[in-house]
Amino acid sequence: MTTHVTIIGAGLGGLTLARVLHVHGIPATVYEAEVSPTARSQGGMLDIHDYNGQLAVQAAGLMDEFRSIVLEGRQAVRGLDREGNVLVDEPDDGTGGRPEVQRGELRQMLLDSLPAGTVRWGHKVSGVRGLGNGRHEVTFADDSTVVTSLLVGADGAWSRVRPVLSTASPVYAGTSFVETYLFDADTRHPAAAKAVGGGSMFAGDQGKRQIGAQREKGGTLHVYAMLSEPLDWFGGIDFADPAAAAAQIAQAFDGWATELTVLITDSDTAPVLRPLYTLPAGHRWDRVPGVTLVGDAAHLIPPNGEGANLAMLDGAELGEALVTHPGDIETALSAYEQAMFPRSAAQLATAEDPDNPTLEDVIKLFARDE
């Protein structure tokens, strides 16, 4: 296959696709809105599963590099009640199939595996239009354009490529995270560090309030206060005043153990609101020549530990489909989509299970992915 692949978005899915294509000698260019790899924080820890994410790493030929960034001991999981009593405490015995890595390091691993110039930074897409015969024109914010015969939207929840295929738009999932960080926790925040333990921690009463935390590198605790409230509830919080915002969020956890609420009030960073969005259940589209989607652009779901893993598997499987069907782009895209659609629908069903979850289920929400 000699058709040049145009990928929009330098997240995990798009970069995995670019890497698999590179391994097989297929040219690709990735266009990314961010101006550099370090333009913003890349999030916290991810556990990469042996049944999907690691398969993508293998397809990319990067297992040795992947093993070098694994954080030992971080598969440990504990669950607490709101009084701070430990209900579940599972150590990392080294046998789990979901080793933890920092998202930023995983992304950098993929970037380092690509030829120089593969990623074009500072290219924010403003629109995409079809030109017929499977060709599309991508317009960027600076009014420059690129025309391609094979376009892949790997540009996340608010994808600019998705409208070419689907009228679906993300809707609020009814829950938001408020994200905080505590640095050098064992020394500066010992009570909170003890509560979190050596890996991931979840605390809650299976109601509308939960707190999750992950122990990252360097003694950093990455905290998620999860609140099931409408968006206008958060509109009453002044996030421009970090101390006031943290105090107000902590009020929602009134009566909880202090070692848990200090994960919010003692934050070393300003609290950040992260509303959760989702695409419709069973989201799919009719085949449009020359274009497809991977990752959140295709199947945005509430956190259930599979988002990053599925994005990487999408990228790997799309790349392998293009290798398997050289010179027949439409057969390759169809094969990829027909495998991806039911897989993503099954994961959305898991994320939206209407039954009251067990404590272990909710622990997985925080411990497996962000």
Short mmCIF file of C-alpha atoms in Angstrom, two decimals:
data_model
loop_
_atom_site.label_atom_id
_atom_site.label_comp_id
_atom_site.label_asym_id
_atom_site.label_seq_id
_atom_site.Cartn_x
_atom_site.Cartn_y
_atom_site.Cartn_z
CA MET A 1 0.00 0.00 0.00
CA THR A 2 1.40 3.38 -1.02
CA THR A 3 -1.56 5.63 -0.18
CA HIS A 4 -0.45 8.25 2.34
CA VAL A 5 -2.55 8.06 5.52
CA THR A 6 -3.62 11.34 7.13
CA ILE A 7 -4.28 11.02 10.87
CA ILE A 8 -5.91 13.81 12.87
CA GLY A 9 -4.86 13.72 16.53
CA ALA A 10 -1.64 12.66 18.28
CA GLY A 11 -3.25 10.80 21.14
CA LEU A 12 -2.62 7.15 21.93
CA GLY A 13 -4.91 5.81 19.20
CA GLY A 14 -3.55 7.97 16.40
CA LEU A 15 0.07 7.40 17.37
CA THR A 16 -0.41 3.63 17.64
CA LEU A 17 -1.88 3.64 14.13
CA ALA A 18 1.03 5.71 12.81
CA ARG A 19 3.56 3.38 14.44
CA VAL A 20 1.97 0.17 13.07
CA LEU A 21 1.85 1.72 9.60
CA HIS A 22 5.52 2.74 9.93
CA VAL A 23 6.51 -0.80 10.92
CA HIS A 24 4.99 -2.01 7.64
CA GLY A 25 6.40 0.77 5.49
CA ILE A 26 3.15 2.68 4.96
CA PRO A 27 3.59 6.47 5.03
CA ALA A 28 1.47 8.55 7.41
CA THR A 29 1.31 12.07 8.77
CA VAL A 30 -0.28 12.98 12.09
CA TYR A 31 -1.72 16.48 12.50
CA GLU A 32 -2.06 17.67 16.12
CA ALA A 33 -3.65 20.85 17.47
CA GLU A 34 -1.24 21.12 20.40
CA VAL A 35 1.91 23.11 19.63
CA SER A 36 4.33 20.57 21.15
CA PRO A 37 4.42 17.23 22.99
CA THR A 38 4.67 19.10 26.31
CA ALA A 39 1.96 21.70 25.67
CA ARG A 40 -0.20 20.27 28.46
CA SER A 41 -0.28 17.55 31.08
CA GLN A 42 -1.11 14.15 29.62
CA GLY A 43 -3.05 12.83 32.60
CA GLY A 44 -2.27 10.19 35.17
CA MET A 45 -1.68 6.45 35.26
CA LEU A 46 -3.15 3.92 32.87
CA ASP A 47 -3.25 0.18 33.25
CA ILE A 48 -2.60 -1.45 29.90
CA HIS A 49 -4.41 -4.76 29.65
CA ASP A 50 -3.01 -7.98 28.24
CA TYR A 51 -6.18 -8.61 26.20
CA ASN A 52 -6.32 -5.29 24.29
CA GLY A 53 -3.83 -2.50 25.02
CA GLN A 54 -0.82 -4.81 25.21
CA LEU A 55 -1.88 -6.47 21.94
CA ALA A 56 -1.57 -3.03 20.36
CA VAL A 57 1.88 -2.54 21.89
CA GLN A 58 2.94 -5.90 20.47
CA ALA A 59 1.62 -4.97 17.02
CA ALA A 60 3.67 -1.78 17.27
CA GLY A 61 6.81 -3.79 18.13
CA LEU A 62 7.37 -1.88 21.37
CA MET A 63 7.02 -4.42 24.18
CA ASP A 64 10.57 -3.94 25.50
CA GLU A 65 10.12 -0.17 25.57
CA PHE A 66 6.74 -0.63 27.24
CA ARG A 67 8.14 -2.83 30.00
CA SER A 68 10.77 -0.19 30.74
CA ILE A 69 8.10 2.38 31.73
CA VAL A 70 5.95 0.09 33.88
CA LEU A 71 5.55 1.34 37.47
CA GLU A 72 6.18 -1.62 39.72
CA GLY A 73 3.71 -2.18 42.55
CA ARG A 74 1.01 0.09 41.20
CA GLN A 75 -1.46 -2.70 40.46
CA ALA A 76 -2.28 -2.70 44.18
CA VAL A 77 -5.91 -1.71 44.80
CA ARG A 78 -7.73 -0.83 48.00
CA GLY A 79 -11.29 0.18 48.83
CA LEU A 80 -12.37 2.25 51.84
CA ASP A 81 -15.69 3.30 53.25
CA ARG A 82 -16.40 6.96 53.95
CA GLU A 83 -15.09 6.56 57.52
CA GLY A 84 -11.73 5.43 56.17
CA ASN A 85 -12.11 1.75 57.08
CA VAL A 86 -10.31 -0.57 54.65
CA LEU A 87 -12.77 -2.96 53.03
CA VAL A 88 -10.67 -4.29 50.14
CA ASP A 89 -6.88 -4.42 50.00
CA GLU A 90 -5.32 -6.26 47.06
CA PRO A 91 -1.50 -6.07 46.84
CA ASP A 92 0.40 -6.09 43.58
CA ASP A 93 1.84 -9.59 43.49
CA GLY A 94 3.29 -9.14 40.02
CA THR A 95 0.94 -11.61 38.34
CA GLY A 96 -1.71 -9.19 37.07
CA GLY A 97 -2.20 -8.54 33.40
CA ARG A 98 -2.69 -4.79 33.71
CA PRO A 99 0.64 -3.08 34.49
CA GLU A 100 0.44 0.64 35.23
CA VAL A 101 2.27 3.30 33.25
CA GLN A 102 2.13 7.09 33.14
CA ARG A 103 0.03 8.25 30.19
CA GLY A 104 2.61 10.88 29.26
CA GLU A 105 5.43 8.33 29.17
CA LEU A 106 3.34 5.95 27.07
CA ARG A 107 2.60 8.72 24.59
CA GLN A 108 6.27 9.72 24.47
CA MET A 109 7.24 6.10 23.83
CA LEU A 110 5.02 6.13 20.74
CA LEU A 111 6.31 9.52 19.61
CA ASP A 112 9.91 8.37 19.92
CA SER A 113 9.15 5.35 17.73
CA LEU A 114 8.12 7.47 14.73
CA PRO A 115 10.36 9.09 12.13
CA ALA A 116 11.08 12.77 12.66
CA GLY A 117 8.43 14.96 11.09
CA THR A 118 5.65 12.38 11.26
CA VAL A 119 3.70 14.56 13.71
CA ARG A 120 2.90 18.09 12.58
CA TRP A 121 2.32 20.12 15.73
CA GLY A 122 0.17 23.25 15.93
CA HIS A 123 -2.32 22.08 13.28
CA LYS A 124 -5.79 22.63 14.70
CA VAL A 125 -8.52 21.40 12.36
CA SER A 126 -11.32 23.85 11.62
CA GLY A 127 -13.22 21.74 9.13
CA VAL A 128 -13.32 18.71 6.84
CA ARG A 129 -15.20 18.35 3.55
CA GLY A 130 -15.58 15.54 1.08
CA LEU A 131 -14.32 15.98 -2.48
CA GLY A 132 -15.72 12.75 -3.90
CA ASN A 133 -14.10 9.44 -4.79
CA GLY A 134 -12.92 8.94 -1.21
CA ARG A 135 -10.90 12.15 -1.11
CA HIS A 136 -11.24 14.73 1.69
CA GLU A 137 -9.92 18.21 2.28
CA VAL A 138 -8.86 19.12 5.81
CA THR A 139 -8.71 22.83 6.67
CA PHE A 140 -6.65 24.07 9.61
CA ALA A 141 -7.09 27.14 11.78
CA ASP A 142 -4.39 29.02 9.85
CA ASP A 143 -6.40 28.40 6.62
CA SER A 144 -3.86 25.92 5.27
CA THR A 145 -5.29 22.71 3.81
CA VAL A 146 -4.34 19.14 3.03
CA VAL A 147 -6.11 16.77 0.64
CA THR A 148 -6.01 13.05 1.37
CA SER A 149 -7.39 9.79 0.03
CA LEU A 150 -7.35 8.16 3.46
CA LEU A 151 -8.39 10.22 6.50
CA VAL A 152 -8.51 8.91 10.09
CA GLY A 153 -10.10 10.90 12.89
CA ALA A 154 -8.20 10.17 16.11
CA ASP A 155 -9.13 13.56 17.55
CA GLY A 156 -11.10 12.62 20.63
CA ALA A 157 -14.48 13.50 22.07
CA TRP A 158 -15.01 16.69 20.08
CA SER A 159 -13.72 15.26 16.83
CA ARG A 160 -13.74 17.52 13.76
CA VAL A 161 -13.65 14.46 11.52
CA ARG A 162 -16.70 12.70 13.03
CA PRO A 163 -19.31 14.96 11.30
CA VAL A 164 -18.20 13.55 7.94
CA LEU A 165 -19.49 10.17 9.12
CA SER A 166 -22.07 10.80 11.83
CA THR A 167 -24.43 13.44 13.23
CA ALA A 168 -23.86 12.16 16.79
CA SER A 169 -22.49 14.57 19.40
CA PRO A 170 -21.25 13.89 22.94
CA VAL A 171 -23.75 14.40 25.78
CA TYR A 172 -23.06 14.89 29.47
CA ALA A 173 -22.96 11.55 31.27
CA GLY A 174 -24.35 12.95 34.53
CA THR A 175 -21.10 12.74 36.49
CA SER A 176 -18.01 14.91 36.79
CA PHE A 177 -14.57 14.48 38.30
CA VAL A 178 -12.79 17.20 40.22
CA GLU A 179 -9.09 16.54 39.83
CA THR A 180 -6.40 17.43 42.39
CA TYR A 181 -2.74 16.53 43.03
CA LEU A 182 -0.75 16.10 46.24
CA PHE A 183 3.03 16.10 45.77
CA ASP A 184 5.69 14.38 47.90
CA ALA A 185 2.78 12.88 49.77
CA ASP A 186 4.63 10.55 52.12
CA THR A 187 6.45 13.51 53.64
CA ARG A 188 4.03 16.40 53.17
CA HIS A 189 0.66 14.57 53.33
CA PRO A 190 1.31 11.40 55.36
CA ALA A 191 -2.28 10.70 56.45
CA ALA A 192 -3.54 10.93 52.88
CA ALA A 193 -0.62 8.82 51.61
CA LYS A 194 -1.36 6.11 54.16
CA ALA A 195 -5.03 6.03 53.17
CA VAL A 196 -4.21 5.66 49.49
CA GLY A 197 -1.62 2.93 49.92
CA GLY A 198 0.79 1.77 47.25
CA GLY A 199 -1.39 1.80 44.15
CA SER A 200 -4.98 2.90 43.55
CA MET A 201 -7.65 3.64 46.14
CA PHE A 202 -11.41 4.12 45.99
CA ALA A 203 -13.59 5.40 48.82
CA GLY A 204 -17.33 5.78 48.74
CA ASP A 205 -20.76 4.72 49.86
CA GLN A 206 -22.09 3.76 46.41
CA GLY A 207 -24.15 6.94 46.33
CA LYS A 208 -23.50 10.19 44.48
CA ARG A 209 -20.06 10.80 46.02
CA GLN A 210 -16.81 8.90 45.59
CA ILE A 211 -13.12 9.71 45.92
CA GLY A 212 -10.44 7.88 43.98
CA ALA A 213 -6.68 8.33 44.03
CA GLN A 214 -3.63 6.85 42.34
CA ARG A 215 -0.04 6.84 43.56
CA GLU A 216 2.06 8.06 40.66
CA LYS A 217 5.83 8.50 40.36
CA GLY A 218 7.75 10.52 42.91
CA GLY A 219 5.20 10.20 45.71
CA THR A 220 2.50 12.09 43.78
CA LEU A 221 -1.13 11.34 44.60
CA HIS A 222 -3.48 11.99 41.68
CA VAL A 223 -6.98 12.44 43.07
CA TYR A 224 -10.45 12.30 41.52
CA ALA A 225 -13.48 13.44 43.50
CA MET A 226 -16.46 12.03 41.62
CA LEU A 227 -19.83 13.74 41.95
CA SER A 228 -23.02 12.76 40.16
CA GLU A 229 -24.54 16.20 39.73
CA PRO A 230 -25.90 18.25 36.81
CA LEU A 231 -23.53 20.67 35.15
CA ASP A 232 -25.30 23.70 36.59
CA TRP A 233 -24.47 22.42 40.10
CA PHE A 234 -20.79 22.89 39.28
CA GLY A 235 -21.61 26.27 37.77
CA GLY A 236 -22.08 27.55 41.31
CA ILE A 237 -18.43 26.86 42.17
CA ASP A 238 -15.82 29.53 41.52
CA PHE A 239 -12.91 27.49 40.14
CA ALA A 240 -11.01 30.75 39.61
CA ASP A 241 -10.58 30.78 43.41
CA PRO A 242 -8.80 27.44 44.05
CA ALA A 243 -9.06 27.49 47.84
CA ALA A 244 -12.74 28.37 47.81
CA ALA A 245 -13.48 25.79 45.14
CA ALA A 246 -11.66 23.04 47.06
CA ALA A 247 -13.52 23.97 50.25
CA GLN A 248 -16.86 23.89 48.45
CA ILE A 249 -16.17 20.52 46.85
CA ALA A 250 -15.06 19.16 50.24
CA GLN A 251 -18.38 20.28 51.72
CA ALA A 252 -20.05 17.74 49.45
CA PHE A 253 -18.13 15.10 51.42
CA ASP A 254 -19.14 16.40 54.86
CA GLY A 255 -18.87 13.66 57.47
CA TRP A 256 -16.19 11.71 55.61
CA ALA A 257 -12.88 10.81 57.24
CA THR A 258 -10.37 13.64 57.33
CA GLU A 259 -7.67 11.52 55.66
CA LEU A 260 -10.01 11.35 52.68
CA THR A 261 -11.23 14.94 52.49
CA VAL A 262 -7.67 16.29 52.73
CA LEU A 263 -7.13 14.73 49.32
CA ILE A 264 -9.28 17.64 48.14
CA THR A 265 -8.54 20.45 50.58
CA ASP A 266 -4.76 19.93 50.76
CA SER A 267 -4.25 19.85 46.99
CA ASP A 268 -0.98 21.33 45.75
CA THR A 269 -2.70 22.34 42.51
CA ALA A 270 -5.91 24.18 41.71
CA PRO A 271 -8.87 21.78 41.46
CA VAL A 272 -9.88 21.12 37.85
CA LEU A 273 -13.40 20.21 36.77
CA ARG A 274 -13.59 17.25 34.35
CA PRO A 275 -17.17 16.65 33.14
CA LEU A 276 -17.71 13.21 31.62
CA TYR A 277 -19.35 12.88 28.22
CA THR A 278 -20.52 9.95 26.12
CA LEU A 279 -21.67 9.15 22.62
CA PRO A 280 -24.95 7.30 22.02
CA ALA A 281 -25.05 3.59 22.79
CA GLY A 282 -24.13 1.52 19.77
CA HIS A 283 -22.74 4.51 17.90
CA ARG A 284 -21.85 3.53 14.35
CA TRP A 285 -22.06 4.93 10.85
CA ASP A 286 -22.52 3.84 7.26
CA ARG A 287 -19.33 3.32 5.29
CA VAL A 288 -18.10 6.59 3.79
CA PRO A 289 -15.24 6.08 1.32
CA GLY A 290 -11.80 7.16 2.45
CA VAL A 291 -12.46 8.01 6.11
CA THR A 292 -12.90 6.36 9.53
CA LEU A 293 -12.48 7.02 13.27
CA VAL A 294 -10.55 5.51 16.18
CA GLY A 295 -10.72 5.92 19.95
CA ASP A 296 -12.98 8.49 21.61
CA ALA A 297 -13.84 9.99 18.24
CA ALA A 298 -15.58 6.70 17.46
CA HIS A 299 -16.86 5.45 20.81
CA LEU A 300 -16.62 7.91 23.68
CA ILE A 301 -17.74 6.18 26.89
CA PRO A 302 -17.75 6.97 30.61
CA PRO A 303 -14.59 5.75 32.38
CA ASN A 304 -14.55 1.99 32.84
CA GLY A 305 -10.85 1.34 32.49
CA GLU A 306 -10.94 0.58 28.77
CA GLY A 307 -10.76 3.93 26.96
CA ALA A 308 -7.01 4.16 26.33
CA ASN A 309 -6.74 0.43 25.74
CA LEU A 310 -9.52 0.48 23.14
CA ALA A 311 -8.04 3.51 21.38
CA MET A 312 -4.69 1.77 21.03
CA LEU A 313 -6.31 -1.47 19.87
CA ASP A 314 -8.36 0.50 17.31
CA GLY A 315 -5.17 2.05 15.95
CA ALA A 316 -3.36 -1.27 15.78
CA GLU A 317 -6.24 -3.14 14.16
CA LEU A 318 -6.85 -0.41 11.61
CA GLY A 319 -3.18 -0.43 10.71
CA GLU A 320 -3.15 -4.20 10.37
CA ALA A 321 -6.31 -4.12 8.23
CA LEU A 322 -4.62 -1.70 5.84
CA VAL A 323 -1.58 -4.01 5.70
CA THR A 324 -3.79 -7.07 5.09
CA HIS A 325 -5.69 -5.41 2.22
CA PRO A 326 -3.05 -3.52 0.23
CA GLY A 327 -4.54 -1.43 -2.54
CA ASP A 328 -8.10 -1.96 -1.27
CA ILE A 329 -8.77 0.81 1.22
CA GLU A 330 -12.52 0.25 1.43
CA THR A 331 -12.22 -3.44 2.24
CA ALA A 332 -9.68 -2.58 4.94
CA LEU A 333 -11.84 0.14 6.49
CA SER A 334 -14.93 -2.04 6.40
CA ALA A 335 -13.12 -4.95 8.06
CA TYR A 336 -11.81 -2.65 10.79
CA GLU A 337 -15.20 -1.05 11.49
CA GLN A 338 -17.13 -4.33 11.56
CA ALA A 339 -14.81 -5.57 14.33
CA MET A 340 -14.68 -2.25 16.18
CA PHE A 341 -18.43 -1.50 16.34
CA PRO A 342 -19.54 -4.49 18.45
CA ARG A 343 -16.45 -4.27 20.65
CA SER A 344 -17.09 -0.64 21.55
CA ALA A 345 -20.83 -1.25 22.06
CA ALA A 346 -20.03 -3.99 24.55
CA GLN A 347 -17.73 -1.67 26.49
CA LEU A 348 -20.37 1.07 26.61
CA ALA A 349 -22.85 -1.43 28.02
CA THR A 350 -20.34 -2.25 30.75
CA ALA A 351 -19.78 1.43 31.54
CA GLU A 352 -23.54 2.11 31.71
CA ASP A 353 -24.58 -0.97 33.72
CA PRO A 354 -27.79 0.24 35.41
CA ASP A 355 -27.51 -2.20 38.29
CA ASN A 356 -26.09 -0.93 41.57
CA PRO A 357 -22.34 -1.61 41.24
CA THR A 358 -20.35 -3.51 43.80
CA LEU A 359 -17.57 -1.69 45.60
CA GLU A 360 -15.06 -3.68 43.53
CA ASP A 361 -16.75 -2.48 40.32
CA VAL A 362 -16.38 1.15 41.35
CA ILE A 363 -12.80 0.59 42.47
CA LYS A 364 -12.11 -0.53 38.91
CA LEU A 365 -13.55 2.73 37.62
CA PHE A 366 -10.67 4.61 39.17
CA ALA A 367 -7.99 1.97 39.31
CA ARG A 368 -8.05 0.96 35.66
CA ASP A 369 -8.09 4.19 33.67
CA GLU A 370 -8.93 7.89 33.91
#
